[in-house]
C-alpha cells in the first residue's frame, strides 16, 4: 500500500525531504505551501498552495493522508500549532495521523548578541544600540518595529514588500536568499549599519549577515524562537525525518 505523506513546507528542509521521499517506492508526497510569496521555489512532486482553513480544514484534508511532517519555518508558529492540534486526536474515520516536526537547528548564541523574546523588545533593543538598523525579520513583523524605530534610518530586507507605509527614513529592499558574506558586507557598509536585527532562523541561507556583523563588531539583536508545540516528536535533520516517515509504512 502507498504511504501518503503530507509535508507542510515553505522551507529548504521541506523541499529536501520531498526530494528524498519522492525516490522511495510506495510513498506519495504532497507538499503544502502557504502561498505567501509569489513564484515560490517548488518542491518536486505534488504541490498544493494556500491555507487549509484552520485546524478543521487541515483535519478534513488529512482524510487523504497517512503521515504529516511539519517542515515549516521555525517561526511559522500558527501552522505548527494547527498541525499539532489536527493530529492530536483521531479523525472521524478513527485514524490518528502521526506527526513529525522537522526543524533546523537554531544558531548558537554568540558574544555580542542581544536576545529578544518579542519583536517589540527587539525593536527597543535596536533603538538603544544604534541609529541605522539593518532589519531582517520578514514582512509580517515589520509593523511591530515602527513605534521604536520609526525615526531611525532603517534598512529592511525581505522577500516581498510589506503592506505598511514605511517612514521616509526607512529603505526597503526585496530579495530572496541565499546571501553571501561579500554581498551582505557591501549592503551593510553602504547603509552604514550600526545594529543588525534578525530572527534566530538558523540554517546557511541567511547566515552571512551575522558573520559580517561579527567581523565589523556590529551588535546583533536576535529574536528567539517561539516555543514548540507540546508533545510533537522533533528532528533537525532531513535524513532522520525521511527515516521516521519510512518507519510509518
Ligand atoms: P504561520 O503564521 O504559521 O501560518 C499562518 C497561516 O498560513 C496558517 O494558519 C495556514 O493557514 C497558512 N500556512 C502556513 N504555512 C502553510 C503551509 N506550509 N501550507 C498551507 N498553509 C500554510 O506562517 P508564516 O510564518 O506566515 O509562514 C508562512 C509560510 O512561509 C510557512 O509555510 C513557512 O514555512 C514559510 N516561511 C516562513 C518564514 C517566517 O519567518 N515566518 C520564513 C520563511 C518561510 P490556515 O490556517 O488557513 O491553514
GROMACS .gro file of C-alpha atoms and ligand atoms in nm:
model
  297
    1UNK     CA    1   0.000   0.000   0.000
    2UNK     CA    2   0.122   0.351  -0.076
    3UNK     CA    3   0.207   0.572   0.222
    4UNK     CA    4   0.057   0.918   0.166
    5UNK     CA    5   0.280   1.186   0.319
    6UNK     CA    6   0.184   1.550   0.366
    7UNK     CA    7   0.482   1.784   0.404
    8UNK     CA    8   0.398   2.127   0.542
    9UNK     CA    9   0.673   2.320   0.371
   10UNK     CA   10   0.789   2.659   0.254
   11UNK     CA   11   1.145   2.577   0.362
   12UNK     CA   12   1.464   2.429   0.222
   13UNK     CA   13   1.419   2.131   0.453
   14UNK     CA   14   1.068   2.071   0.322
   15UNK     CA   15   1.194   2.068  -0.036
   16UNK     CA   16   1.485   1.840   0.051
   17UNK     CA   17   1.257   1.595   0.229
   18UNK     CA   18   1.016   1.588  -0.067
   19UNK     CA   19   1.309   1.504  -0.295
   20UNK     CA   20   1.433   1.220  -0.074
   21UNK     CA   21   1.087   1.069  -0.029
   22UNK     CA   22   0.996   1.102  -0.398
   23UNK     CA   23   1.270   0.847  -0.471
   24UNK     CA   24   1.117   0.588  -0.236
   25UNK     CA   25   0.885   0.313  -0.360
   26UNK     CA   26   0.529   0.307  -0.226
   27UNK     CA   27   0.544   0.663  -0.095
   28UNK     CA   28   0.341   0.951  -0.238
   29UNK     CA   29   0.431   1.303  -0.131
   30UNK     CA   30   0.209   1.608  -0.125
   31UNK     CA   31   0.388   1.929  -0.029
   32UNK     CA   32   0.185   2.218   0.103
   33UNK     CA   33   0.286   2.584   0.070
   34UNK     CA   34   0.112   2.881   0.228
   35UNK     CA   35   0.106   3.083  -0.092
   36UNK     CA   36   0.256   3.376   0.097
   37UNK     CA   37   0.518   3.464  -0.165
   38UNK     CA   38   0.486   3.498  -0.542
   39UNK     CA   39   0.675   3.240  -0.750
   40UNK     CA   40   0.776   3.016  -0.458
   41UNK     CA   41   1.054   2.762  -0.504
   42UNK     CA   42   0.856   2.446  -0.572
   43UNK     CA   43   0.944   2.106  -0.430
   44UNK     CA   44   0.944   1.801  -0.655
   45UNK     CA   45   0.623   1.601  -0.665
   46UNK     CA   46   0.268   1.709  -0.597
   47UNK     CA   47   0.215   2.054  -0.450
   48UNK     CA   48  -0.089   2.229  -0.307
   49UNK     CA   49  -0.085   2.601  -0.231
   50UNK     CA   50  -0.287   2.802   0.022
   51UNK     CA   51  -0.412   2.771   0.378
   52UNK     CA   52  -0.629   2.478   0.484
   53UNK     CA   53  -0.876   2.693   0.675
   54UNK     CA   54  -0.755   2.635   1.030
   55UNK     CA   55  -0.746   2.311   1.228
   56UNK     CA   56  -1.081   2.184   1.096
   57UNK     CA   57  -0.977   2.242   0.735
   58UNK     CA   58  -0.650   2.063   0.793
   59UNK     CA   59  -0.826   1.769   0.959
   60UNK     CA   60  -1.056   1.743   0.656
   61UNK     CA   61  -0.752   1.734   0.426
   62UNK     CA   62  -0.597   1.458   0.638
   63UNK     CA   63  -0.870   1.216   0.522
   64UNK     CA   64  -0.641   1.150   0.221
   65UNK     CA   65  -0.313   1.143   0.422
   66UNK     CA   66  -0.133   0.882   0.636
   67UNK     CA   67   0.158   1.083   0.780
   68UNK     CA   68   0.235   1.453   0.832
   69UNK     CA   69   0.576   1.618   0.851
   70UNK     CA   70   0.565   1.977   0.968
   71UNK     CA   71   0.872   2.121   0.798
   72UNK     CA   72   0.757   2.482   0.816
   73UNK     CA   73   0.991   2.764   0.916
   74UNK     CA   74   1.091   2.778   1.286
   75UNK     CA   75   0.885   3.099   1.319
   76UNK     CA   76   0.573   2.968   1.141
   77UNK     CA   77   0.406   2.916   1.477
   78UNK     CA   78   0.045   2.922   1.358
   79UNK     CA   79   0.082   2.637   1.110
   80UNK     CA   80   0.280   2.425   1.356
   81UNK     CA   81   0.015   2.476   1.626
   82UNK     CA   82  -0.259   2.381   1.378
   83UNK     CA   83  -0.073   2.067   1.274
   84UNK     CA   84  -0.023   1.963   1.637
   85UNK     CA   85  -0.392   2.021   1.713
   86UNK     CA   86  -0.514   1.844   1.398
   87UNK     CA   87  -0.305   1.535   1.466
   88UNK     CA   88  -0.365   1.521   1.842
   89UNK     CA   89  -0.692   1.329   1.824
   90UNK     CA   90  -0.832   1.062   1.589
   91UNK     CA   91  -1.005   1.167   1.266
   92UNK     CA   92  -1.373   1.079   1.214
   93UNK     CA   93  -1.253   0.762   1.034
   94UNK     CA   94  -1.077   0.653   1.357
   95UNK     CA   95  -0.717   0.703   1.237
   96UNK     CA   96  -0.478   0.918   1.440
   97UNK     CA   97  -0.230   1.071   1.196
   98UNK     CA   98   0.137   1.055   1.306
   99UNK     CA   99   0.307   1.396   1.307
  100UNK     CA  100   0.677   1.476   1.297
  101UNK     CA  101   0.829   1.822   1.333
  102UNK     CA  102   1.136   1.882   1.114
  103UNK     CA  103   1.307   2.197   1.239
  104UNK     CA  104   1.655   2.316   1.151
  105UNK     CA  105   1.884   2.387   1.449
  106UNK     CA  106   1.894   2.740   1.586
  107UNK     CA  107   2.217   2.939   1.556
  108UNK     CA  108   2.409   2.904   1.883
  109UNK     CA  109   2.413   3.223   2.089
  110UNK     CA  110   2.730   3.429   2.044
  111UNK     CA  111   2.904   3.713   2.224
  112UNK     CA  112   2.765   4.043   2.100
  113UNK     CA  113   2.411   3.908   2.066
  114UNK     CA  114   2.122   4.075   2.243
  115UNK     CA  115   1.836   3.828   2.277
  116UNK     CA  116   1.476   3.941   2.246
  117UNK     CA  117   1.168   3.737   2.334
  118UNK     CA  118   0.940   3.950   2.115
  119UNK     CA  119   0.972   4.177   1.813
  120UNK     CA  120   0.872   4.476   2.025
  121UNK     CA  121   1.158   4.400   2.262
  122UNK     CA  122   1.393   4.358   1.964
  123UNK     CA  123   1.288   4.700   1.833
  124UNK     CA  124   1.355   4.864   2.172
  125UNK     CA  125   1.694   4.698   2.200
  126UNK     CA  126   1.789   4.806   1.847
  127UNK     CA  127   1.685   5.165   1.924
  128UNK     CA  128   1.917   5.159   2.228
  129UNK     CA  129   2.208   5.011   2.035
  130UNK     CA  130   2.213   5.212   1.711
  131UNK     CA  131   2.063   5.464   1.476
  132UNK     CA  132   2.099   5.271   1.148
  133UNK     CA  133   1.949   4.925   1.200
  134UNK     CA  134   1.953   4.656   0.932
  135UNK     CA  135   1.624   4.476   0.998
  136UNK     CA  136   1.571   4.127   0.852
  137UNK     CA  137   1.265   3.990   1.032
  138UNK     CA  138   1.020   3.938   0.745
  139UNK     CA  139   0.733   4.146   0.610
  140UNK     CA  140   0.473   4.019   0.857
  141UNK     CA  141   0.654   4.154   1.161
  142UNK     CA  142   0.781   4.485   1.029
  143UNK     CA  143   0.495   4.696   1.165
  144UNK     CA  144   0.600   4.594   1.517
  145UNK     CA  145   0.924   4.793   1.465
  146UNK     CA  146   0.751   5.120   1.377
  147UNK     CA  147   0.698   5.256   1.732
  148UNK     CA  148   1.062   5.216   1.842
  149UNK     CA  149   1.244   5.258   1.510
  150UNK     CA  150   1.016   5.499   1.322
  151UNK     CA  151   1.276   5.777   1.345
  152UNK     CA  152   1.583   5.564   1.261
  153UNK     CA  153   1.744   5.510   0.921
  154UNK     CA  154   1.619   5.153   0.894
  155UNK     CA  155   1.726   4.931   0.608
  156UNK     CA  156   1.473   4.644   0.596
  157UNK     CA  157   1.524   4.341   0.372
  158UNK     CA  158   1.252   4.090   0.296
  159UNK     CA  159   1.128   3.859   0.021
  160UNK     CA  160   0.816   4.060  -0.058
  161UNK     CA  161   0.741   4.427   0.011
  162UNK     CA  162   0.524   4.486   0.320
  163UNK     CA  163   0.175   4.637   0.316
  164UNK     CA  164   0.265   4.912   0.560
  165UNK     CA  165   0.359   5.265   0.459
  166UNK     CA  166   0.719   5.293   0.574
  167UNK     CA  167   0.855   5.617   0.726
  168UNK     CA  168   1.058   5.836   0.486
  169UNK     CA  169   1.381   5.748   0.666
  170UNK     CA  170   1.331   5.375   0.601
  171UNK     CA  171   1.458   5.191   0.294
  172UNK     CA  172   1.303   4.859   0.200
  173UNK     CA  173   1.478   4.616  -0.029
  174UNK     CA  174   1.326   4.295  -0.156
  175UNK     CA  175   1.535   3.990  -0.232
  176UNK     CA  176   1.546   3.622  -0.160
  177UNK     CA  177   1.848   3.433  -0.025
  178UNK     CA  178   2.078   3.258  -0.018
  179UNK     CA  179   2.304   3.550   0.063
  180UNK     CA  180   2.683   3.576   0.061
  181UNK     CA  181   2.931   3.731   0.301
  182UNK     CA  182   3.062   3.972   0.037
  183UNK     CA  183   2.713   4.072  -0.072
  184UNK     CA  184   2.595   4.139   0.283
  185UNK     CA  185   2.921   4.318   0.365
  186UNK     CA  186   2.862   4.556   0.074
  187UNK     CA  187   2.498   4.617   0.173
  188UNK     CA  188   2.578   4.681   0.540
  189UNK     CA  189   2.878   4.906   0.461
  190UNK     CA  190   2.679   5.108   0.208
  191UNK     CA  191   2.394   5.152   0.456
  192UNK     CA  192   2.630   5.226   0.746
  193UNK     CA  193   2.458   4.960   0.955
  194UNK     CA  194   2.530   5.001   1.326
  195UNK     CA  195   2.295   4.728   1.458
  196UNK     CA  196   2.156   4.412   1.298
  197UNK     CA  197   1.811   4.275   1.384
  198UNK     CA  198   1.720   3.920   1.290
  199UNK     CA  199   1.520   3.618   1.397
  200UNK     CA  200   1.712   3.308   1.502
  201UNK     CA  201   1.610   3.128   1.186
  202UNK     CA  202   1.916   2.901   1.171
  203UNK     CA  203   2.048   2.748   0.850
  204UNK     CA  204   2.304   2.873   0.599
  205UNK     CA  205   2.096   3.085   0.359
  206UNK     CA  206   2.064   3.392   0.581
  207UNK     CA  207   2.370   3.338   0.798
  208UNK     CA  208   2.623   3.569   0.621
  209UNK     CA  209   2.482   3.892   0.771
  210UNK     CA  210   2.563   3.754   1.118
  211UNK     CA  211   2.921   3.681   1.012
  212UNK     CA  212   2.952   4.032   0.865
  213UNK     CA  213   2.820   4.182   1.190
  214UNK     CA  214   3.077   3.987   1.390
  215UNK     CA  215   3.356   4.092   1.151
  216UNK     CA  216   3.257   4.460   1.176
  217UNK     CA  217   3.186   4.450   1.550
  218UNK     CA  218   2.820   4.538   1.497
  219UNK     CA  219   2.580   4.425   1.773
  220UNK     CA  220   2.309   4.176   1.676
  221UNK     CA  221   1.959   4.179   1.819
  222UNK     CA  222   1.827   3.826   1.781
  223UNK     CA  223   1.462   3.734   1.825
  224UNK     CA  224   1.442   3.397   1.996
  225UNK     CA  225   1.236   3.114   1.854
  226UNK     CA  226   0.880   3.060   1.968
  227UNK     CA  227   0.814   2.767   2.198
  228UNK     CA  228   0.749   2.443   2.007
  229UNK     CA  229   0.409   2.276   2.021
  230UNK     CA  230   0.387   2.036   2.315
  231UNK     CA  231   0.437   1.664   2.267
  232UNK     CA  232   0.537   1.665   1.899
  233UNK     CA  233   0.834   1.444   1.810
  234UNK     CA  234   1.100   1.665   1.656
  235UNK     CA  235   1.411   1.605   1.445
  236UNK     CA  236   1.651   1.855   1.291
  237UNK     CA  237   1.783   1.652   1.002
  238UNK     CA  238   1.619   1.566   0.669
  239UNK     CA  239   1.754   1.210   0.659
  240UNK     CA  240   1.625   1.146   1.011
  241UNK     CA  241   1.285   1.278   0.903
  242UNK     CA  242   1.285   1.051   0.596
  243UNK     CA  243   1.376   0.751   0.812
  244UNK     CA  244   1.091   0.834   1.052
  245UNK     CA  245   0.845   0.856   0.762
  246UNK     CA  246   0.956   0.523   0.620
  247UNK     CA  247   0.911   0.360   0.962
  248UNK     CA  248   0.541   0.454   0.943
  249UNK     CA  249   0.483   0.222   0.642
  250LIG     P1  250   0.205   3.092   1.008
  250LIG     O1  251   0.189   3.225   1.072
  250LIG     O2  252   0.246   2.978   1.091
  250LIG     O3  253   0.073   3.048   0.933
  250LIG     C1  254  -0.037   3.133   0.909
  250LIG     C2  255  -0.136   3.057   0.825
  250LIG     O4  256  -0.084   3.039   0.693
  250LIG     C3  257  -0.163   2.915   0.875
  250LIG     O5  258  -0.259   2.915   0.979
  250LIG     C4  259  -0.211   2.848   0.749
  250LIG     O6  260  -0.342   2.891   0.716
  250LIG     C5  261  -0.121   2.910   0.644
  250LIG     N1  262   0.001   2.831   0.623
  250LIG     C6  263   0.124   2.850   0.677
  250LIG     N2  264   0.210   2.760   0.630
  250LIG     C7  265   0.139   2.681   0.545
  250LIG     C8  266   0.173   2.571   0.464
  250LIG     N3  267   0.301   2.522   0.458
  250LIG     N4  268   0.075   2.514   0.389
  250LIG     C9  269  -0.052   2.562   0.392
  250LIG     N5  270  -0.090   2.669   0.467
  250LIG    C10  271   0.005   2.726   0.541
  250LIG     O7  272   0.307   3.102   0.885
  250LIG     P2  273   0.401   3.220   0.838
  250LIG     O8  274   0.501   3.248   0.944
  250LIG     O9  275   0.316   3.330   0.781
  250LIG    O10  276   0.476   3.144   0.719
  250LIG    C11  277   0.405   3.110   0.603
  250LIG    C12  278   0.489   3.009   0.525
  250LIG    O11  279   0.615   3.067   0.491
  250LIG    C13  280   0.518   2.882   0.604
  250LIG    O12  281   0.487   2.773   0.521
  250LIG    C14  282   0.665   2.889   0.636
  250LIG    O13  283   0.727   2.764   0.630
  250LIG    C15  284   0.719   2.983   0.529
  250LIG     N6  285   0.825   3.071   0.582
  250LIG    C16  286   0.804   3.144   0.693
  250LIG    C17  287   0.904   3.224   0.742
  250LIG    C18  288   0.886   3.303   0.867
  250LIG    O14  289   0.982   3.370   0.909
  250LIG     N7  290   0.771   3.300   0.932
  250LIG    C19  291   1.028   3.229   0.675
  250LIG    C20  292   1.046   3.152   0.561
  250LIG    C21  293   0.944   3.073   0.516
  250LIG     P3  294  -0.472   2.803   0.753
  250LIG    O15  295  -0.495   2.823   0.899
  250LIG    O16  296  -0.578   2.858   0.665
  250LIG    O17  297  -0.440   2.658   0.720
   0.00000   0.00000   0.00000
